[in-house]
Amino acid sequence: MAEGRIELAKARILVTNDDGIESPGIKLLEEMARALSSDVWIVAPEQEQSAASHSLTTRRPLRMAEVAPQRYAVDGTPTDCVMLAVKHLLRERRPELVLSGINGGGNVGEDLTYSGTVAAAMEATLLDIPAIALSQHFVDGEPICWETAARFAPGVIRRLTQLPWPEHTLMNVNFPDEAPQAVRGIAVTSQGKRAIADNLTERLDPRGRPYYWIGPVREDGIAEPGTDLAAINDKRVSVTPIYLNLTNVPVLASLKKVFG
Ligand code: MN
């Protein structure tokens, strides 16, 4: 059960992501995990699965290939990876911690509902395993400042795992697109909401037929204070506890008046 502190040095750590097993972010996270514990397993998608959300592959078989010792590539989604790892590969001894990322690109505001990075942490949470999703912001076309995640992630992971882990909760960590020395600290935040500008492109293909391309997200307006969006704009590392029971509790009472 997800209770009590995690003894990192003895912990079995599962590392996964949605950018794919060959991405630089997961290699960085693997290095960090190996510095924390000697029992690290990588189970990650063979191909990029960004924006796969919490999807599960149920209508075709899944293959898992051992690409190196304790390192497996799955031809599925991040959720498939966590499920195969916990329920099959590591069933004799489940991981005590799941780390997902480090994603190339932020996961804040409504990104959480699309993110495969966060979904892997959701799956772990559903399986009662503490999980942390980690994402490094960057601007399209510019190099990703992995040094910032490298500098701050180990400390954040250590501090989070020293807490008694809250029930049904994953931790969503975002690193701002700044050099490490420009980062202004760590902020505990709530999930924000963007005012999203037009992010759908319509063009013509070489045969003159229209096609559509979703993204990238273009933001409009000012982030609400206290949110993940505001923290990132303010050059801070954002740490958000995400609760997986989706019930809007305050609405229960008014609904019960109507239906009860
Ligand atoms: Mn991704």
mmCIF file of N, CA, C and O and ligand atoms in Angstrom, residues 17-20 48-51 103-105 107 115-117, ligand 1:
data_model
loop_
_atom_site.group_PDB
_atom_site.id
_atom_site.type_symbol
_atom_site.label_atom_id
_atom_site.label_comp_id
_atom_site.label_asym_id
_atom_site.label_seq_id
_atom_site.Cartn_x
_atom_site.Cartn_y
_atom_site.Cartn_z
ATOM 1 N N ASN A 17 8.095 6.352 -19.214
ATOM 2 C CA ASN A 17 7.866 7.685 -19.791
ATOM 3 C C ASN A 17 6.855 7.576 -20.933
ATOM 4 O O ASN A 17 6.284 6.495 -21.159
ATOM 5 N N ASP A 18 6.637 8.688 -21.634
ATOM 6 C CA ASP A 18 5.804 8.612 -22.851
ATOM 7 C C ASP A 18 6.579 9.063 -24.094
ATOM 8 O O ASP A 18 6.070 8.983 -25.199
ATOM 9 N N ASP A 19 7.803 9.531 -23.915
ATOM 10 C CA ASP A 19 8.598 9.971 -25.067
ATOM 11 C C ASP A 19 9.305 8.801 -25.759
ATOM 12 O O ASP A 19 9.885 8.983 -26.830
ATOM 13 N N GLY A 20 9.270 7.641 -25.126
ATOM 14 C CA GLY A 20 9.915 6.471 -25.710
ATOM 15 C C GLY A 20 11.217 6.139 -25.012
ATOM 16 O O GLY A 20 11.880 7.006 -24.426
ATOM 17 N N GLU A 48 7.395 6.872 -29.391
ATOM 18 C CA GLU A 48 6.831 8.002 -28.645
ATOM 19 C C GLU A 48 5.320 7.856 -28.481
ATOM 20 O O GLU A 48 4.608 7.496 -29.427
ATOM 21 N N GLN A 49 4.845 8.135 -27.263
ATOM 22 C CA GLN A 49 3.431 8.011 -26.922
ATOM 23 C C GLN A 49 2.906 9.299 -26.285
ATOM 24 O O GLN A 49 1.943 9.257 -25.516
ATOM 25 N N SER A 50 3.542 10.420 -26.602
ATOM 26 C CA SER A 50 3.081 11.688 -26.021
ATOM 27 C C SER A 50 1.616 11.919 -26.380
ATOM 28 O O SER A 50 1.197 11.616 -27.501
ATOM 29 N N ALA A 51 0.854 12.437 -25.414
ATOM 30 C CA ALA A 51 -0.586 12.682 -25.550
ATOM 31 C C ALA A 51 -1.390 11.391 -25.696
ATOM 32 O O ALA A 51 -2.531 11.405 -26.137
ATOM 33 N N ASN A 103 9.804 14.114 -19.052
ATOM 34 C CA ASN A 103 9.196 14.450 -20.328
ATOM 35 C C ASN A 103 9.859 15.674 -20.958
ATOM 36 O O ASN A 103 10.177 16.643 -20.266
ATOM 37 N N GLY A 104 10.052 15.614 -22.243
ATOM 38 C CA GLY A 104 10.487 16.781 -22.994
ATOM 39 C C GLY A 104 9.272 17.635 -23.294
ATOM 40 O O GLY A 104 8.507 17.351 -24.212
ATOM 41 N N GLY A 105 9.048 18.648 -22.459
ATOM 42 C CA GLY A 105 7.846 19.483 -22.573
ATOM 43 C C GLY A 105 7.081 19.471 -21.265
ATOM 44 O O GLY A 105 7.098 18.463 -20.545
ATOM 45 N N ASN A 107 4.016 19.587 -18.435
ATOM 46 C CA ASN A 107 2.706 18.975 -18.202
ATOM 47 C C ASN A 107 2.024 19.737 -17.091
ATOM 48 O O ASN A 107 2.119 19.374 -15.913
ATOM 49 N N SER A 115 -1.669 13.898 -21.042
ATOM 50 C CA SER A 115 -0.281 13.465 -20.884
ATOM 51 C C SER A 115 -0.133 11.965 -20.659
ATOM 52 O O SER A 115 -0.750 11.386 -19.764
ATOM 53 N N GLY A 116 0.736 11.345 -21.436
ATOM 54 C CA GLY A 116 1.111 9.956 -21.174
ATOM 55 C C GLY A 116 2.068 9.853 -19.999
ATOM 56 O O GLY A 116 2.074 8.852 -19.281
ATOM 57 N N THR A 117 2.865 10.890 -19.800
ATOM 58 C CA THR A 117 3.802 10.934 -18.666
ATOM 59 C C THR A 117 3.031 10.861 -17.355
ATOM 60 O O THR A 117 3.356 10.072 -16.465
HETATM 61 MN MN MN B 1 6.012 13.242 -24.019
#
